[in-house]
Coordinates of N, CA and C and ligand atoms in Angstrom, one line a residue:
M1 N 20.0 49.2 -54.5 CA 18.9 49.8 -53.8 C 19.4 50.2 -52.4
E2 N 18.9 51.4 -52.0 CA 19.3 51.9 -50.7 C 18.5 51.1 -49.6
K3 N 19.2 50.5 -48.7 CA 18.5 49.8 -47.6 C 18.9 50.2 -46.2
N4 N 19.2 51.5 -46.1 CA 19.5 52.0 -44.8 C 18.2 52.4 -44.1
Y5 N 18.0 51.8 -42.9 CA 16.7 52.0 -42.2 C 17.0 52.3 -40.8
D6 N 16.1 52.9 -40.1 CA 16.3 53.3 -38.8 C 15.0 53.3 -38.0
L7 N 15.0 53.3 -36.7 CA 13.8 53.3 -35.9 C 12.9 54.5 -36.4
H8 N 11.6 54.2 -36.5 CA 10.6 55.2 -36.9 C 10.6 55.6 -38.4
D9 N 11.4 54.9 -39.1 CA 11.3 55.1 -40.6 C 10.1 54.4 -41.1
Y10 N 9.6 54.8 -42.2 CA 8.5 54.1 -42.9 C 9.1 53.3 -44.0
V11 N 8.6 52.1 -44.2 CA 9.1 51.2 -45.2 C 7.9 50.6 -46.0
E12 N 8.3 50.1 -47.2 CA 7.4 49.4 -48.0 C 7.9 48.0 -48.1
M13 N 7.0 47.0 -48.0 CA 7.5 45.6 -48.1 C 7.1 45.0 -49.4
K14 N 7.7 43.9 -49.8 CA 7.5 43.3 -51.1 C 6.0 42.9 -51.2
K15 N 5.4 42.4 -50.1 CA 4.0 42.1 -50.1 C 3.2 43.1 -49.3
P16 N 2.2 43.6 -49.8 CA 1.4 44.5 -49.0 C 0.7 43.8 -47.8
H17 N 0.3 44.5 -46.8 CA -0.4 43.8 -45.7 C -1.8 43.3 -46.2
A18 N -2.4 42.4 -45.5 CA -3.7 41.9 -45.9 C -4.8 43.0 -45.9
C19 N -4.6 44.0 -45.2 CA -5.6 45.1 -45.2 C -5.5 46.0 -46.5
G20 N -4.5 45.8 -47.3 CA -4.3 46.5 -48.5 C -3.3 47.6 -48.5
A21 N -2.9 48.0 -47.3 CA -1.9 49.0 -47.2 C -0.5 48.5 -47.3
N22 N 0.5 49.3 -47.7 CA 1.9 48.9 -47.7 C 2.7 50.1 -47.2
H23 N 2.5 50.4 -46.0 CA 3.1 51.5 -45.4 C 3.3 51.1 -43.9
W24 N 4.5 50.8 -43.6 CA 4.8 50.3 -42.2 C 5.8 51.2 -41.5
E25 N 5.7 51.3 -40.2 CA 6.6 52.0 -39.4 C 7.5 51.1 -38.6
I26 N 8.8 51.3 -38.6 CA 9.7 50.5 -37.8 C 9.5 51.0 -36.3
I27 N 9.0 50.1 -35.4 CA 8.8 50.5 -34.1 C 9.8 49.8 -33.1
R28 N 10.6 48.9 -33.6 CA 11.6 48.3 -32.7 C 12.7 47.8 -33.6
M29 N 13.9 48.1 -33.1 CA 15.1 47.5 -33.8 C 16.0 46.8 -32.9
G30 N 16.3 45.6 -33.2 CA 17.2 44.8 -32.4 C 17.6 43.6 -33.2
A31 N 17.8 42.5 -32.6 CA 18.1 41.3 -33.4 C 16.8 41.0 -34.1
D32 N 15.7 41.3 -33.5 CA 14.4 41.2 -34.2 C 13.9 42.6 -34.5
I33 N 13.1 42.7 -35.5 CA 12.5 44.0 -36.0 C 11.0 43.9 -35.9
K34 N 10.4 45.0 -35.4 CA 9.0 45.1 -35.2 C 8.5 46.2 -36.1
I35 N 7.5 45.9 -37.0 CA 7.0 46.9 -37.8 C 5.5 47.0 -37.6
R36 N 4.9 48.2 -37.7 CA 3.5 48.4 -37.5 C 2.8 48.9 -38.8
C37 N 1.8 48.3 -39.2 CA 1.0 48.7 -40.4 C 0.4 50.1 -40.0
D38 N 0.6 51.0 -40.9 CA 0.2 52.4 -40.6 C -1.4 52.5 -40.7
K39 N -2.0 51.6 -41.5 CA -3.4 51.7 -41.7 C -4.2 51.0 -40.6
C40 N -3.9 49.8 -40.3 CA -4.7 49.0 -39.3 C -4.0 48.8 -38.0
N41 N -2.7 49.3 -37.8 CA -2.0 49.2 -36.6 C -1.6 47.7 -36.2
H42 N -1.7 46.8 -37.2 CA -1.2 45.5 -36.9 C 0.3 45.5 -36.8
I43 N 0.8 44.7 -35.8 CA 2.2 44.6 -35.6 C 2.8 43.3 -36.0
V44 N 3.9 43.4 -36.7 CA 4.6 42.1 -37.2 C 6.0 42.1 -36.6
L45 N 6.4 41.0 -36.0 CA 7.7 40.8 -35.5 C 8.5 39.8 -36.4
M46 N 9.7 40.2 -36.8 CA 10.4 39.2 -37.6 C 11.9 39.4 -37.3
S47 N 12.7 38.4 -37.7 CA 14.1 38.6 -37.5 C 14.7 39.6 -38.5
R48 N 15.8 40.2 -38.2 CA 16.4 41.2 -39.1 C 16.6 40.7 -40.5
R49 N 17.0 39.4 -40.5 CA 17.3 38.8 -41.8 C 16.1 38.7 -42.6
D50 N 15.0 38.2 -42.0 CA 13.7 38.1 -42.7 C 13.3 39.5 -43.2
F51 N 13.4 40.5 -42.3 CA 13.0 41.8 -42.6 C 13.7 42.3 -43.9
E52 N 15.0 42.1 -43.9 CA 15.8 42.6 -45.1 C 15.4 41.8 -46.3
K53 N 15.0 40.6 -46.2 CA 14.6 39.8 -47.3 C 13.3 40.3 -47.9
K54 N 12.4 40.8 -47.0 CA 11.0 41.2 -47.4 C 10.9 42.7 -47.6
L55 N 11.9 43.4 -47.3 CA 11.9 44.8 -47.4 C 12.0 45.2 -48.9
K56 N 11.1 46.1 -49.3 CA 11.2 46.6 -50.7 C 11.9 47.9 -50.8
K57 N 11.4 48.9 -50.0 CA 12.2 50.1 -49.9 C 11.9 50.9 -48.7
V58 N 12.8 51.8 -48.4 CA 12.7 52.6 -47.2 C 12.2 54.0 -47.8
K59 N 11.1 54.4 -47.2 CA 10.5 55.7 -47.7 C 11.3 56.9 -47.2
A60 N 11.1 58.0 -47.9 CA 11.8 59.2 -47.5 C 11.4 59.6 -46.0
K61 N 12.4 60.0 -45.3 CA 12.1 60.4 -43.9 C 11.3 61.7 -43.9
E62 N 10.5 61.8 -42.9 CA 9.6 63.0 -42.8 C 10.5 64.3 -42.6
S63 N 11.5 64.1 -41.8 CA 12.4 65.3 -41.5 C 13.8 65.0 -41.8
E64 N 14.4 65.8 -42.5 CA 15.9 65.7 -42.8 C 16.3 66.8 -43.7
Ligands
LIG101 ZN1 -2.7 46.6 -42.2

């Protein structure tokens, strides 16, 4: 599975958010990763290791 991700990419996680959506935007990349739920704007901060464990797939980029 392709797991190349970058800032502002949209990703799908193994578990959808509590609001029912499963469409997150990466809004910070570092030792920790911050993702924002596209539907309710909830922000989740997790370590890069956790993120990669929970990541299901990286969605196609809007522009490329
Ligand atoms: Zn949400």
